[in-house]
């Protein structure tokens, strides 16, 4: 089915800029779609890359454009402890090694061994849970782009005494590398288990935050990125991101 959306802005805007801001595709991708005659405004095919869409006009991407945008692959992986997210140092095992057909849940293509599927966001070697691997630039921008407002949820087991004072500091007031951290939502859900919800993802952030208040992380488990939950995907298994999940990530990431 063709993609259709009505522009509800107050002033005319270039088509490529609007599609980029809306998270539908990158500006460069939009220009390519226009050049190929795959974009229409109120039923008229657009050929001019500089064309602007007016308030109230409706843009349509035909089925060929939709297929081109969906060609990027995004995989949802339940990463176990002991695997690194990205390019490994010698002796380390990258998470992409798990992307084999026997580990797949559901239908879909198994990526080639040399496929470029960089991780979208960090998940340390000694942490587990939800990890996205993707060649889809729009998904990457939605999850880790500078304007993204997606939050990430973690269940964290710690050693050390948990006090209300420590929880207050974890929520707001800590700095890493002399830079203040954004406010976090931190709640105690069991005697030694905390729930963290962050809107940023600095290197080993939760572990370092806990160290600053005298707590040691012994288990860190990411269960959600924005609207996408890990659910009951078994550890070490993977599946394809669905079109509806992709759309939800893109829409939820908008400021």
Short mmCIF file of C-alpha atoms in Angstrom, two decimals:
data_model
loop_
_atom_site.label_atom_id
_atom_site.label_comp_id
_atom_site.label_asym_id
_atom_site.label_seq_id
_atom_site.Cartn_x
_atom_site.Cartn_y
_atom_site.Cartn_z
CA UNK A 1 0.00 0.00 0.00
CA UNK A 2 1.31 3.46 -0.95
CA UNK A 3 2.41 5.80 1.82
CA UNK A 4 0.22 8.91 2.12
CA UNK A 5 0.54 11.86 4.49
CA UNK A 6 -1.00 15.35 4.54
CA UNK A 7 1.31 18.24 5.42
CA UNK A 8 -0.06 20.13 8.43
CA UNK A 9 2.67 22.74 8.77
CA UNK A 10 2.13 26.50 8.71
CA UNK A 11 4.43 27.37 5.80
CA UNK A 12 5.68 25.69 2.61
CA UNK A 13 8.70 23.44 3.07
CA UNK A 14 10.94 21.49 0.70
CA UNK A 15 9.74 17.92 0.29
CA UNK A 16 13.11 16.38 1.12
CA UNK A 17 13.39 18.44 4.31
CA UNK A 18 9.89 17.53 5.48
CA UNK A 19 10.34 13.82 4.83
CA UNK A 20 13.64 13.92 6.71
CA UNK A 21 12.16 15.75 9.68
CA UNK A 22 9.21 13.35 9.75
CA UNK A 23 11.57 10.38 9.89
CA UNK A 24 10.20 8.84 6.71
CA UNK A 25 13.60 8.80 4.99
CA UNK A 26 16.78 10.83 4.77
CA UNK A 27 16.92 13.98 2.64
CA UNK A 28 19.23 12.23 0.20
CA UNK A 29 16.83 9.29 -0.07
CA UNK A 30 13.95 11.72 -0.70
CA UNK A 31 15.88 13.41 -3.51
CA UNK A 32 16.53 10.01 -5.10
CA UNK A 33 12.84 9.07 -4.89
CA UNK A 34 11.85 12.38 -6.51
CA UNK A 35 14.40 11.89 -9.31
CA UNK A 36 12.91 8.45 -9.98
CA UNK A 37 9.38 9.85 -10.21
CA UNK A 38 8.14 7.97 -7.15
CA UNK A 39 6.71 10.97 -5.25
CA UNK A 40 3.41 12.72 -5.93
CA UNK A 41 1.71 15.81 -4.46
CA UNK A 42 -2.09 15.79 -4.68
CA UNK A 43 -1.82 13.13 -7.37
CA UNK A 44 0.77 14.98 -9.49
CA UNK A 45 4.18 13.30 -9.86
CA UNK A 46 6.97 15.57 -8.62
CA UNK A 47 10.18 15.80 -10.65
CA UNK A 48 11.78 18.92 -9.14
CA UNK A 49 14.06 18.19 -6.16
CA UNK A 50 13.50 21.75 -4.93
CA UNK A 51 9.71 21.48 -4.91
CA UNK A 52 7.95 22.58 -1.73
CA UNK A 53 4.83 21.09 -0.24
CA UNK A 54 2.11 23.54 0.78
CA UNK A 55 -0.03 23.35 3.94
CA UNK A 56 -2.94 20.98 3.37
CA UNK A 57 -1.37 19.21 0.40
CA UNK A 58 -1.05 15.42 0.44
CA UNK A 59 2.15 13.60 -0.43
CA UNK A 60 2.16 10.03 -1.72
CA UNK A 61 5.07 7.60 -2.05
CA UNK A 62 4.13 4.79 -4.40
CA UNK A 63 4.70 1.08 -3.74
CA UNK A 64 8.11 1.12 -5.43
CA UNK A 65 9.27 3.92 -3.14
CA UNK A 66 7.99 2.03 -0.11
CA UNK A 67 9.90 -1.07 -1.14
CA UNK A 68 13.08 0.96 -1.64
CA UNK A 69 12.82 2.50 1.83
CA UNK A 70 12.13 -0.86 3.43
CA UNK A 71 15.23 -2.45 1.88
CA UNK A 72 17.30 -1.66 4.97
CA UNK A 73 17.38 -4.54 7.44
CA UNK A 74 16.83 -4.17 11.18
CA UNK A 75 17.17 -7.12 13.53
CA UNK A 76 16.11 -7.45 17.17
CA UNK A 77 18.58 -9.51 19.20
CA UNK A 78 18.50 -10.73 22.81
CA UNK A 79 22.22 -10.32 23.47
CA UNK A 80 23.72 -12.55 26.14
CA UNK A 81 26.59 -11.56 28.41
CA UNK A 82 29.98 -12.22 26.79
CA UNK A 83 29.25 -10.72 23.36
CA UNK A 84 30.28 -7.22 22.30
CA UNK A 85 27.92 -4.98 20.36
CA UNK A 86 30.24 -3.57 17.73
CA UNK A 87 33.64 -4.15 16.17
CA UNK A 88 35.48 -6.36 18.66
CA UNK A 89 39.00 -6.19 19.98
CA UNK A 90 41.10 -9.34 19.48
CA UNK A 91 39.67 -12.22 21.48
CA UNK A 92 36.19 -10.69 21.76
CA UNK A 93 33.08 -12.15 20.11
CA UNK A 94 30.75 -9.77 18.20
CA UNK A 95 26.99 -10.08 18.64
CA UNK A 96 26.51 -10.49 14.87
CA UNK A 97 27.91 -14.03 15.24
CA UNK A 98 24.53 -14.96 16.71
CA UNK A 99 22.66 -13.99 13.53
CA UNK A 100 22.33 -17.54 12.21
CA UNK A 101 19.24 -19.31 10.91
CA UNK A 102 18.99 -21.75 13.87
CA UNK A 103 18.82 -18.74 16.21
CA UNK A 104 16.11 -16.96 14.22
CA UNK A 105 12.60 -16.57 15.59
CA UNK A 106 9.89 -16.15 12.96
CA UNK A 107 10.17 -15.65 9.23
CA UNK A 108 12.62 -13.53 7.28
CA UNK A 109 15.98 -13.58 5.58
CA UNK A 110 19.12 -14.50 7.49
CA UNK A 111 21.79 -11.86 6.77
CA UNK A 112 24.94 -12.82 4.90
CA UNK A 113 28.09 -13.28 6.97
CA UNK A 114 29.57 -10.09 5.48
CA UNK A 115 26.40 -8.01 5.86
CA UNK A 116 26.91 -4.55 7.37
CA UNK A 117 24.64 -4.45 10.41
CA UNK A 118 26.09 -2.01 12.95
CA UNK A 119 24.59 -1.88 16.44
CA UNK A 120 22.14 0.93 17.07
CA UNK A 121 23.22 2.01 20.54
CA UNK A 122 25.61 0.46 23.04
CA UNK A 123 25.15 -2.65 25.14
CA UNK A 124 28.32 -3.65 26.98
CA UNK A 125 29.94 -7.08 26.88
CA UNK A 126 28.90 -7.73 30.48
CA UNK A 127 25.31 -6.55 29.89
CA UNK A 128 22.42 -8.41 28.26
CA UNK A 129 19.07 -7.79 26.67
CA UNK A 130 17.63 -5.84 23.75
CA UNK A 131 20.07 -4.88 20.99
CA UNK A 132 19.17 -3.52 17.56
CA UNK A 133 21.43 -4.23 14.56
CA UNK A 134 20.50 -2.29 11.46
CA UNK A 135 21.47 -1.07 8.00
CA UNK A 136 18.44 1.26 8.02
CA UNK A 137 19.61 4.84 8.41
CA UNK A 138 16.16 6.11 9.35
CA UNK A 139 15.91 3.63 12.23
CA UNK A 140 19.41 4.56 13.39
CA UNK A 141 18.50 8.26 13.39
CA UNK A 142 15.30 7.53 15.31
CA UNK A 143 17.09 5.56 18.03
CA UNK A 144 20.43 7.36 18.46
CA UNK A 145 20.13 10.57 16.43
CA UNK A 146 20.84 13.86 18.25
CA UNK A 147 17.16 14.85 18.19
CA UNK A 148 15.84 11.48 19.35
CA UNK A 149 13.72 11.47 22.50
CA UNK A 150 13.42 7.69 22.83
CA UNK A 151 13.99 6.37 26.33
CA UNK A 152 15.63 3.07 27.23
CA UNK A 153 14.61 0.86 30.13
CA UNK A 154 16.92 -1.37 32.16
CA UNK A 155 16.56 -3.77 35.08
CA UNK A 156 19.71 -3.58 37.21
CA UNK A 157 20.85 -5.76 40.11
CA UNK A 158 23.33 -4.06 42.44
CA UNK A 159 25.41 -4.83 45.49
CA UNK A 160 25.58 -2.30 48.30
CA UNK A 161 23.10 -0.49 50.49
CA UNK A 162 20.34 1.29 48.57
CA UNK A 163 19.13 4.47 50.29
CA UNK A 164 16.70 7.19 49.29
CA UNK A 165 19.64 9.60 49.18
CA UNK A 166 21.45 7.43 46.64
CA UNK A 167 18.30 7.05 44.56
CA UNK A 168 17.86 10.82 44.56
CA UNK A 169 21.41 11.32 43.26
CA UNK A 170 20.91 8.67 40.58
CA UNK A 171 17.78 10.45 39.41
CA UNK A 172 19.43 13.85 39.08
CA UNK A 173 22.63 15.57 40.07
CA UNK A 174 25.41 13.27 38.83
CA UNK A 175 28.04 14.15 36.23
CA UNK A 176 30.30 12.04 34.04
CA UNK A 177 33.47 13.49 32.55
CA UNK A 178 32.53 16.83 34.14
CA UNK A 179 29.25 16.96 32.18
CA UNK A 180 25.91 16.84 34.03
CA UNK A 181 23.71 13.89 33.17
CA UNK A 182 20.12 14.32 32.08
CA UNK A 183 17.50 13.43 34.70
CA UNK A 184 16.80 9.69 34.93
CA UNK A 185 13.87 7.75 36.29
CA UNK A 186 15.20 5.32 38.89
CA UNK A 187 13.01 3.18 41.15
CA UNK A 188 13.71 0.34 43.55
CA UNK A 189 11.57 -2.66 42.60
CA UNK A 190 13.19 -5.36 44.78
CA UNK A 191 15.67 -5.26 47.69
CA UNK A 192 18.69 -5.19 45.33
CA UNK A 193 17.03 -4.53 41.97
CA UNK A 194 16.54 -1.11 40.37
CA UNK A 195 14.69 0.06 37.27
CA UNK A 196 16.48 2.73 35.20
CA UNK A 197 14.84 4.70 32.40
CA UNK A 198 17.32 6.92 30.53
CA UNK A 199 17.06 9.27 27.58
CA UNK A 200 20.80 9.19 26.87
CA UNK A 201 23.36 6.44 26.52
CA UNK A 202 26.87 7.39 27.53
CA UNK A 203 29.62 4.77 27.74
CA UNK A 204 28.82 2.34 30.60
CA UNK A 205 26.57 5.04 32.00
CA UNK A 206 24.51 3.05 34.51
CA UNK A 207 27.54 1.23 35.90
CA UNK A 208 29.43 4.49 36.33
CA UNK A 209 26.41 6.22 37.88
CA UNK A 210 26.09 3.43 40.42
CA UNK A 211 29.81 3.57 41.24
CA UNK A 212 29.44 7.26 42.05
CA UNK A 213 26.93 6.46 44.81
CA UNK A 214 28.73 3.39 46.18
CA UNK A 215 26.79 0.65 44.39
CA UNK A 216 28.20 -2.12 42.18
CA UNK A 217 26.22 -3.44 39.21
CA UNK A 218 26.20 -7.24 39.04
CA UNK A 219 23.53 -7.63 36.32
CA UNK A 220 22.28 -5.16 33.73
CA UNK A 221 19.37 -6.14 31.48
CA UNK A 222 17.91 -3.84 28.80
CA UNK A 223 14.24 -4.61 28.20
CA UNK A 224 12.97 -1.69 26.11
CA UNK A 225 13.94 0.97 23.57
CA UNK A 226 11.12 3.49 23.17
CA UNK A 227 7.98 1.57 22.15
CA UNK A 228 9.97 -1.59 21.33
CA UNK A 229 10.11 -4.22 24.09
CA UNK A 230 12.28 -7.31 24.21
CA UNK A 231 9.26 -9.35 25.25
CA UNK A 232 9.73 -13.11 25.43
CA UNK A 233 12.49 -13.34 22.81
CA UNK A 234 14.84 -16.02 24.22
CA UNK A 235 18.45 -15.16 25.08
CA UNK A 236 20.76 -15.61 22.10
CA UNK A 237 17.88 -15.51 19.59
CA UNK A 238 16.95 -12.84 17.05
CA UNK A 239 14.10 -11.76 14.79
CA UNK A 240 13.28 -9.13 12.18
CA UNK A 241 11.83 -5.78 13.21
CA UNK A 242 8.28 -5.59 11.85
CA UNK A 243 7.08 -2.68 9.65
CA UNK A 244 4.70 -1.53 12.39
CA UNK A 245 7.53 -1.57 14.96
CA UNK A 246 9.73 0.43 12.59
CA UNK A 247 7.02 3.04 12.15
CA UNK A 248 6.43 3.22 15.91
CA UNK A 249 10.14 3.83 16.57
CA UNK A 250 10.25 6.60 13.98
CA UNK A 251 7.09 8.31 15.21
CA UNK A 252 8.05 8.03 18.90
CA UNK A 253 11.49 9.54 18.29
CA UNK A 254 10.14 12.84 17.00
CA UNK A 255 10.72 15.82 19.32
#
